[in-house]
């Protein structure tokens, strides 16, 4: 349930790294909403999805710098910032 623009029920935030296809998607100009989701979560799970990311890295349209390690480090940085 949403009250005053915030989720009030308990939830698990499940993040799959293969959702992020660009640097801008993992490092948005305004991460406010993402941080609110992180702050409100009871638990955060992260699926690295290494096989999907490695497959996408073979395509011409995929940014070669978006490795599993890069995405995971950026995501953990967001979690650290949001929970301070």
JSON list of C-alpha atoms in Angstrom, two decimals:
[
{"chain": "A", "resi": 1, "resn": "UNK", "atom": "CA", "xyz": [0.00, 0.00, 0.00]},
{"chain": "A", "resi": 2, "resn": "UNK", "atom": "CA", "xyz": [1.21, 3.50, -0.80]},
{"chain": "A", "resi": 3, "resn": "UNK", "atom": "CA", "xyz": [0.68, 6.31, 1.72]},
{"chain": "A", "resi": 4, "resn": "UNK", "atom": "CA", "xyz": [1.98, 9.83, 1.23]},
{"chain": "A", "resi": 5, "resn": "UNK", "atom": "CA", "xyz": [3.90, 8.70, -1.84]},
{"chain": "A", "resi": 6, "resn": "UNK", "atom": "CA", "xyz": [5.77, 5.93, 0.01]},
{"chain": "A", "resi": 7, "resn": "UNK", "atom": "CA", "xyz": [5.33, 2.17, 0.18]},
{"chain": "A", "resi": 8, "resn": "UNK", "atom": "CA", "xyz": [4.16, 1.26, 3.68]},
{"chain": "A", "resi": 9, "resn": "UNK", "atom": "CA", "xyz": [4.00, -2.52, 3.44]},
{"chain": "A", "resi": 10, "resn": "UNK", "atom": "CA", "xyz": [7.08, -4.66, 3.99]},
{"chain": "A", "resi": 11, "resn": "UNK", "atom": "CA", "xyz": [8.77, -5.79, 0.79]},
{"chain": "A", "resi": 12, "resn": "UNK", "atom": "CA", "xyz": [11.83, -7.53, -0.61]},
{"chain": "A", "resi": 13, "resn": "UNK", "atom": "CA", "xyz": [13.67, -5.54, -3.26]},
{"chain": "A", "resi": 14, "resn": "UNK", "atom": "CA", "xyz": [14.91, -8.09, -5.80]},
{"chain": "A", "resi": 15, "resn": "UNK", "atom": "CA", "xyz": [17.40, -6.58, -8.25]},
{"chain": "A", "resi": 16, "resn": "UNK", "atom": "CA", "xyz": [18.63, -8.44, -11.33]},
{"chain": "A", "resi": 17, "resn": "UNK", "atom": "CA", "xyz": [21.78, -6.95, -12.83]},
{"chain": "A", "resi": 18, "resn": "UNK", "atom": "CA", "xyz": [20.69, -7.89, -16.35]},
{"chain": "A", "resi": 19, "resn": "UNK", "atom": "CA", "xyz": [18.01, -5.21, -16.08]},
{"chain": "A", "resi": 20, "resn": "UNK", "atom": "CA", "xyz": [20.70, -2.55, -16.55]},
{"chain": "A", "resi": 21, "resn": "UNK", "atom": "CA", "xyz": [21.62, -2.30, -20.24]},
{"chain": "A", "resi": 22, "resn": "UNK", "atom": "CA", "xyz": [23.39, 1.08, -20.19]},
{"chain": "A", "resi": 23, "resn": "UNK", "atom": "CA", "xyz": [25.66, 3.05, -17.89]},
{"chain": "A", "resi": 24, "resn": "UNK", "atom": "CA", "xyz": [22.94, 5.65, -17.53]},
{"chain": "A", "resi": 25, "resn": "UNK", "atom": "CA", "xyz": [20.52, 3.02, -16.24]},
{"chain": "A", "resi": 26, "resn": "UNK", "atom": "CA", "xyz": [22.88, 1.96, -13.42]},
{"chain": "A", "resi": 27, "resn": "UNK", "atom": "CA", "xyz": [24.08, 5.54, -12.76]},
{"chain": "A", "resi": 28, "resn": "UNK", "atom": "CA", "xyz": [20.96, 7.67, -13.32]},
{"chain": "A", "resi": 29, "resn": "UNK", "atom": "CA", "xyz": [21.11, 11.45, -13.10]},
{"chain": "A", "resi": 30, "resn": "UNK", "atom": "CA", "xyz": [18.50, 11.37, -10.33]},
{"chain": "A", "resi": 31, "resn": "UNK", "atom": "CA", "xyz": [18.50, 8.16, -8.25]},
{"chain": "A", "resi": 32, "resn": "UNK", "atom": "CA", "xyz": [15.96, 9.49, -5.69]},
{"chain": "A", "resi": 33, "resn": "UNK", "atom": "CA", "xyz": [13.22, 6.94, -6.44]},
{"chain": "A", "resi": 34, "resn": "UNK", "atom": "CA", "xyz": [15.72, 4.07, -6.51]},
{"chain": "A", "resi": 35, "resn": "UNK", "atom": "CA", "xyz": [17.11, 5.19, -3.15]},
{"chain": "A", "resi": 36, "resn": "UNK", "atom": "CA", "xyz": [13.62, 5.35, -1.68]},
{"chain": "A", "resi": 37, "resn": "UNK", "atom": "CA", "xyz": [13.02, 1.75, -2.77]},
{"chain": "A", "resi": 38, "resn": "UNK", "atom": "CA", "xyz": [16.34, 0.71, -1.21]},
{"chain": "A", "resi": 39, "resn": "UNK", "atom": "CA", "xyz": [15.60, 2.55, 2.04]},
{"chain": "A", "resi": 40, "resn": "UNK", "atom": "CA", "xyz": [12.15, 1.01, 2.40]},
{"chain": "A", "resi": 41, "resn": "UNK", "atom": "CA", "xyz": [13.11, -2.59, 1.70]},
{"chain": "A", "resi": 42, "resn": "UNK", "atom": "CA", "xyz": [13.21, -5.13, 4.50]},
{"chain": "A", "resi": 43, "resn": "UNK", "atom": "CA", "xyz": [15.59, -7.26, 2.46]},
{"chain": "A", "resi": 44, "resn": "UNK", "atom": "CA", "xyz": [17.53, -6.66, -0.76]},
{"chain": "A", "resi": 45, "resn": "UNK", "atom": "CA", "xyz": [18.49, -9.54, -3.02]},
{"chain": "A", "resi": 46, "resn": "UNK", "atom": "CA", "xyz": [20.79, -9.27, -6.02]},
{"chain": "A", "resi": 47, "resn": "UNK", "atom": "CA", "xyz": [20.87, -11.71, -8.93]},
{"chain": "A", "resi": 48, "resn": "UNK", "atom": "CA", "xyz": [24.10, -11.23, -10.84]},
{"chain": "A", "resi": 49, "resn": "UNK", "atom": "CA", "xyz": [22.75, -12.89, -14.01]},
{"chain": "A", "resi": 50, "resn": "UNK", "atom": "CA", "xyz": [26.31, -13.44, -15.25]},
{"chain": "A", "resi": 51, "resn": "UNK", "atom": "CA", "xyz": [25.36, -15.69, -18.14]},
{"chain": "A", "resi": 52, "resn": "UNK", "atom": "CA", "xyz": [22.88, -13.17, -19.59]},
{"chain": "A", "resi": 53, "resn": "UNK", "atom": "CA", "xyz": [25.28, -10.27, -19.24]},
{"chain": "A", "resi": 54, "resn": "UNK", "atom": "CA", "xyz": [28.08, -12.27, -20.87]},
{"chain": "A", "resi": 55, "resn": "UNK", "atom": "CA", "xyz": [25.77, -13.17, -23.77]},
{"chain": "A", "resi": 56, "resn": "UNK", "atom": "CA", "xyz": [24.69, -9.55, -24.25]},
{"chain": "A", "resi": 57, "resn": "UNK", "atom": "CA", "xyz": [28.33, -8.43, -24.18]},
{"chain": "A", "resi": 58, "resn": "UNK", "atom": "CA", "xyz": [28.79, -10.35, -27.44]},
{"chain": "A", "resi": 59, "resn": "UNK", "atom": "CA", "xyz": [26.33, -8.11, -29.29]},
{"chain": "A", "resi": 60, "resn": "UNK", "atom": "CA", "xyz": [27.37, -4.91, -31.01]},
{"chain": "A", "resi": 61, "resn": "UNK", "atom": "CA", "xyz": [24.75, -2.78, -29.27]},
{"chain": "A", "resi": 62, "resn": "UNK", "atom": "CA", "xyz": [25.82, -3.66, -25.73]},
{"chain": "A", "resi": 63, "resn": "UNK", "atom": "CA", "xyz": [28.30, -1.44, -23.88]},
{"chain": "A", "resi": 64, "resn": "UNK", "atom": "CA", "xyz": [31.37, -3.62, -23.34]},
{"chain": "A", "resi": 65, "resn": "UNK", "atom": "CA", "xyz": [32.20, -1.81, -20.09]},
{"chain": "A", "resi": 66, "resn": "UNK", "atom": "CA", "xyz": [29.02, -3.13, -18.45]},
{"chain": "A", "resi": 67, "resn": "UNK", "atom": "CA", "xyz": [30.57, -6.19, -16.87]},
{"chain": "A", "resi": 68, "resn": "UNK", "atom": "CA", "xyz": [29.05, -8.06, -13.95]},
{"chain": "A", "resi": 69, "resn": "UNK", "atom": "CA", "xyz": [31.72, -6.59, -11.65]},
{"chain": "A", "resi": 70, "resn": "UNK", "atom": "CA", "xyz": [31.06, -3.04, -12.85]},
{"chain": "A", "resi": 71, "resn": "UNK", "atom": "CA", "xyz": [27.28, -3.38, -12.42]},
{"chain": "A", "resi": 72, "resn": "UNK", "atom": "CA", "xyz": [27.60, -5.02, -9.01]},
{"chain": "A", "resi": 73, "resn": "UNK", "atom": "CA", "xyz": [30.03, -2.35, -7.75]},
{"chain": "A", "resi": 74, "resn": "UNK", "atom": "CA", "xyz": [27.74, 0.46, -8.93]},
{"chain": "A", "resi": 75, "resn": "UNK", "atom": "CA", "xyz": [24.70, -1.19, -7.35]},
{"chain": "A", "resi": 76, "resn": "UNK", "atom": "CA", "xyz": [26.49, -1.73, -4.03]},
{"chain": "A", "resi": 77, "resn": "UNK", "atom": "CA", "xyz": [27.58, 1.91, -4.11]},
{"chain": "A", "resi": 78, "resn": "UNK", "atom": "CA", "xyz": [23.93, 2.96, -4.52]},
{"chain": "A", "resi": 79, "resn": "UNK", "atom": "CA", "xyz": [22.94, 0.77, -1.57]},
{"chain": "A", "resi": 80, "resn": "UNK", "atom": "CA", "xyz": [25.72, 2.25, 0.58]},
{"chain": "A", "resi": 81, "resn": "UNK", "atom": "CA", "xyz": [24.73, 5.82, -0.28]},
{"chain": "A", "resi": 82, "resn": "UNK", "atom": "CA", "xyz": [21.02, 5.18, 0.22]},
{"chain": "A", "resi": 83, "resn": "UNK", "atom": "CA", "xyz": [21.46, 3.52, 3.62]},
{"chain": "A", "resi": 84, "resn": "UNK", "atom": "CA", "xyz": [23.81, 6.07, 5.20]}
]
